Amino acid sequence: GQQVMQIPQYQHVQEGEDFTTYCNSSTTLSNIQWYKQRPGGHPVFLIQLVKSGEVKKQKRLTFQFGEAKKNSSLHITATQTTDVGTYFCAGDSGGGADGLTFGKGTHLIIQP
Amino acid sequence: EAQVTQNPRYLITVTGKKLTVTCSQNMNHEYMSWYRQDPGLGLRQIYYSMNVEVTDKGDVPEGYKVSRKEKRNFPLILESPSPNQTSLYFCASSPQERRTEAFFGQGTRLTVV
């Protein structure tokens, strides 16, 4: 079945530093989604990427979808303490009904 | 307000005592699913449902049952809970035709002793 690998598992940064998490799928994806889960909270949708090579920005967050639609990245510029949490990618193969396959997430820890 | 509501939020139970975690959504979504979240393992899908009376197994269905008698409700049933089912459970819904944004419930933290 489809597998989605996400690295790193943990990332410690100083406040103000940049952060990147990477996601790789074993199969070509129809789309990829990114979610953020604050400590003690539930996953919250951030964005969906659909097109090959697509790049989307949300303020300090930049999302990319690879040309082959098998990998993606989330980059945060100048991290803030409010960015703390776990970031998940979730791939949709587009076929069948089994929905999203989540990566294991990257825990972002920010030191003031 | 659009939301997915799970109950209870916290539950401690004993091995073998049947329990049900309820999930309800008010967005008229066709697609609903259950996940469990464990440290180091991320979110793993237990069961999903494409619409009323249509359910199917996800990646980790053993020990769980679900039903979808109404569009808005998707309860998760543990007939005989065991300690390895101690976990954080999330229900989610999304509009099937768009296969897009999944809305998650607040989560249910289950402890089986």
Coordinates of C-alpha atoms in Angstrom, one line a residue:
Chain A
G1 CA 0.0 0.0 0.0
Q2 CA 0.9 3.6 -0.2
Q3 CA 3.5 4.8 2.3
V4 CA 4.3 8.4 3.2
M5 CA 7.7 9.1 4.9
Q6 CA 8.3 12.3 6.7
I7 CA 11.6 13.7 8.1
P8 CA 12.9 14.8 10.5
Q9 CA 10.9 13.3 13.3
Y10 CA 12.0 16.1 15.7
Q11 CA 13.5 19.5 15.0
H12 CA 14.8 21.9 17.6
V13 CA 15.3 25.5 16.5
Q14 CA 16.1 28.8 18.2
E15 CA 13.3 31.3 17.8
G16 CA 13.9 33.2 14.6
E17 CA 15.6 30.3 12.8
D18 CA 14.0 28.7 9.8
F19 CA 12.5 25.2 9.7
T20 CA 11.8 22.7 7.0
T21 CA 10.0 19.3 7.0
Y22 CA 10.1 16.9 4.1
C23 CA 7.6 14.4 2.9
N24 CA 8.1 11.5 0.4
S25 CA 5.5 9.2 -1.0
S26 CA 6.1 5.7 -2.4
T27 CA 3.5 6.4 -5.1
T28 CA 2.5 9.3 -7.2
L29 CA -0.1 11.4 -5.4
S30 CA -3.2 13.1 -6.6
N31 CA -2.7 15.8 -4.0
I32 CA -0.9 16.4 -0.7
Q33 CA -2.2 18.1 2.3
W34 CA -0.5 19.6 5.3
Y35 CA -1.8 19.7 8.9
K36 CA -0.7 21.3 12.1
Q37 CA -1.3 19.8 15.5
R38 CA -0.7 22.0 18.5
P39 CA 0.3 20.2 21.8
G40 CA -2.8 18.7 23.3
G41 CA -4.8 19.6 20.2
H42 CA -6.2 18.0 17.1
P43 CA -4.8 18.2 13.5
V44 CA -5.9 21.3 11.7
F45 CA -5.8 21.7 7.9
L46 CA -3.2 24.1 6.6
I47 CA -3.2 23.7 2.8
Q48 CA -3.7 21.4 -0.1
L49 CA -1.3 21.1 -3.1
V50 CA -2.6 19.6 -6.4
K51 CA -0.4 20.6 -9.3
S52 CA 3.0 19.3 -10.2
G53 CA 5.6 21.8 -9.0
E54 CA 3.1 23.9 -7.2
V55 CA 4.3 26.4 -4.6
K56 CA 2.0 28.1 -2.2
K57 CA 2.7 30.6 0.6
Q58 CA 0.9 31.5 3.7
K59 CA 2.7 34.4 5.5
R60 CA 5.9 32.8 6.7
L61 CA 5.0 29.3 5.5
T62 CA 6.0 28.0 2.1
F63 CA 4.7 24.7 0.7
Q64 CA 6.0 22.9 -2.3
F65 CA 4.8 19.9 -4.3
G66 CA 7.5 18.1 -6.4
E67 CA 7.5 17.8 -10.1
A68 CA 6.8 14.1 -9.9
K69 CA 4.1 14.6 -7.3
K70 CA 5.8 12.2 -5.0
N71 CA 7.4 14.6 -2.5
S72 CA 6.6 17.8 -0.7
S73 CA 8.1 20.2 1.8
L74 CA 6.9 22.8 4.3
H75 CA 9.3 25.7 5.1
I76 CA 8.8 28.2 7.9
T77 CA 10.8 31.3 7.8
A78 CA 11.8 33.0 11.1
T79 CA 10.0 30.7 13.5
Q80 CA 8.0 32.0 16.3
T81 CA 6.8 30.3 19.5
T82 CA 3.3 30.1 18.1
D83 CA 4.7 27.7 15.4
V84 CA 5.3 25.0 18.0
G85 CA 3.5 21.8 17.3
T86 CA 3.6 18.7 15.0
Y87 CA 3.3 19.1 11.3
F88 CA 1.9 16.3 9.3
C89 CA 1.8 15.7 5.6
A90 CA -1.0 13.6 4.2
G91 CA -1.0 12.1 0.7
D92 CA -4.0 11.2 -1.4
S93 CA -3.4 8.7 -4.1
G94 CA -6.6 9.7 -5.8
G95 CA -7.7 6.1 -6.5
G96 CA -10.1 4.1 -4.4
A97 CA -11.8 5.3 -1.3
D98 CA -9.2 5.0 1.4
G99 CA -8.5 8.7 1.6
L100 CA -5.4 10.2 3.2
T101 CA -2.2 8.4 4.3
F102 CA -0.5 10.5 6.9
G103 CA 3.2 10.8 7.5
K104 CA 4.4 10.3 11.1
G105 CA 4.8 14.0 11.6
T106 CA 7.6 16.4 12.5
H107 CA 7.7 17.8 16.0
L108 CA 8.9 21.4 16.0
I109 CA 10.4 22.5 19.3
I110 CA 11.3 26.2 19.6
Q111 CA 13.7 27.5 22.1
P112 CA 13.2 31.2 23.0
Chain B
E1 CA -20.3 26.5 13.5
A2 CA -18.9 23.7 11.3
Q3 CA -17.5 21.0 13.6
V4 CA -16.8 17.4 14.3
T5 CA -17.8 16.4 17.9
Q6 CA -16.4 13.4 19.7
N7 CA -17.5 12.0 23.0
P8 CA -16.2 11.3 25.5
R9 CA -13.0 13.3 25.5
Y10 CA -11.4 11.1 28.1
L11 CA -12.2 7.6 29.1
I12 CA -10.6 5.0 31.4
T13 CA -12.0 1.5 31.2
V14 CA -11.1 -2.0 32.1
T15 CA -10.1 -4.8 29.8
G16 CA -13.1 -6.5 28.1
K17 CA -15.7 -3.9 28.9
K18 CA -17.4 -2.8 25.7
L19 CA -17.4 0.8 24.9
T20 CA -18.5 3.2 22.2
V21 CA -16.9 6.5 21.2
T22 CA -19.4 8.7 19.3
C23 CA -18.6 11.1 16.4
S24 CA -21.0 13.5 14.8
Q25 CA -20.4 16.1 12.1
N26 CA -22.7 18.9 11.0
M27 CA -21.3 19.6 7.6
N28 CA -23.2 17.0 5.6
H29 CA -19.9 15.3 4.7
E30 CA -20.0 12.0 2.9
Y31 CA -16.6 10.7 4.0
M32 CA -15.8 10.0 7.6
S33 CA -12.9 8.1 9.2
W34 CA -11.3 7.1 12.5
Y35 CA -7.7 7.4 13.3
R36 CA -5.6 6.4 16.3
Q37 CA -2.5 8.4 17.2
D38 CA 0.4 6.8 19.1
P39 CA 3.8 8.3 19.9
G40 CA 6.3 7.7 17.0
L41 CA 3.6 6.2 14.8
G42 CA 1.6 9.2 13.7
L43 CA -2.0 8.9 12.6
R44 CA -3.1 5.5 11.5
Q45 CA -6.5 5.0 9.9
I46 CA -8.8 2.4 11.6
Y47 CA -12.0 2.5 9.6
Y48 CA -13.5 4.8 7.0
S49 CA -16.9 5.3 5.5
M50 CA -17.7 6.8 2.1
N51 CA -21.4 7.3 2.9
V52 CA -24.3 5.8 4.8
E53 CA -24.1 2.1 5.2
V54 CA -20.7 2.0 3.4
T55 CA -17.8 1.2 5.7
D56 CA -14.4 -0.3 5.1
K57 CA -11.2 -1.2 6.9
G58 CA -8.3 1.1 7.2
D59 CA -4.7 0.2 8.2
V60 CA -5.3 -1.0 11.7
P61 CA -8.9 -2.3 12.0
E62 CA -8.4 -5.3 14.4
G63 CA -10.4 -5.0 17.6
Y64 CA -12.7 -2.2 16.3
K65 CA -16.1 -1.9 14.7
V66 CA -17.9 1.0 13.2
S67 CA -21.4 1.7 11.8
R68 CA -22.8 4.4 9.6
K69 CA -26.6 4.4 9.9
E70 CA -26.9 8.1 9.5
K71 CA -24.8 10.5 7.5
R72 CA -23.8 12.7 10.4
N73 CA -22.8 9.9 12.9
F74 CA -19.9 7.4 12.8
P75 CA -19.4 5.7 16.1
L76 CA -16.3 3.6 17.0
I77 CA -17.0 0.5 18.9
L78 CA -14.6 -1.6 21.0
E79 CA -16.3 -4.8 21.7
S80 CA -13.6 -6.1 24.1
P81 CA -11.0 -3.5 24.7
S82 CA -7.4 -4.5 25.5
P83 CA -4.5 -2.4 26.9
N84 CA -2.9 -2.2 23.4
Q85 CA -5.9 -0.1 22.4
T86 CA -4.8 2.6 24.8
S87 CA -4.4 5.6 22.5
L88 CA -5.6 9.0 21.3
Y89 CA -8.5 8.6 18.9
F90 CA -9.6 11.1 16.3
C91 CA -12.7 11.2 14.1
A92 CA -12.5 13.2 10.9
S93 CA -14.9 14.1 8.1
S94 CA -14.5 15.5 4.6
P95 CA -16.5 16.0 1.5
Q96 CA -15.9 12.9 -0.6
E97 CA -16.3 14.6 -4.0
R98 CA -13.5 17.0 -3.3
R99 CA -11.2 14.6 -1.4
T100 CA -10.0 17.6 0.3
E101 CA -9.6 19.2 3.8
A102 CA -10.3 16.8 6.6
F103 CA -12.0 18.2 9.7
F104 CA -10.9 16.6 12.9
G105 CA -12.7 16.2 16.1
Q106 CA -11.1 17.2 19.4
G107 CA -9.9 13.7 20.1
T108 CA -10.7 11.0 22.7
R109 CA -8.0 9.8 25.0
L110 CA -8.7 6.2 25.9
T111 CA -6.9 4.2 28.6
V112 CA -7.6 0.5 29.0
V113 CA -6.3 -1.0 32.2

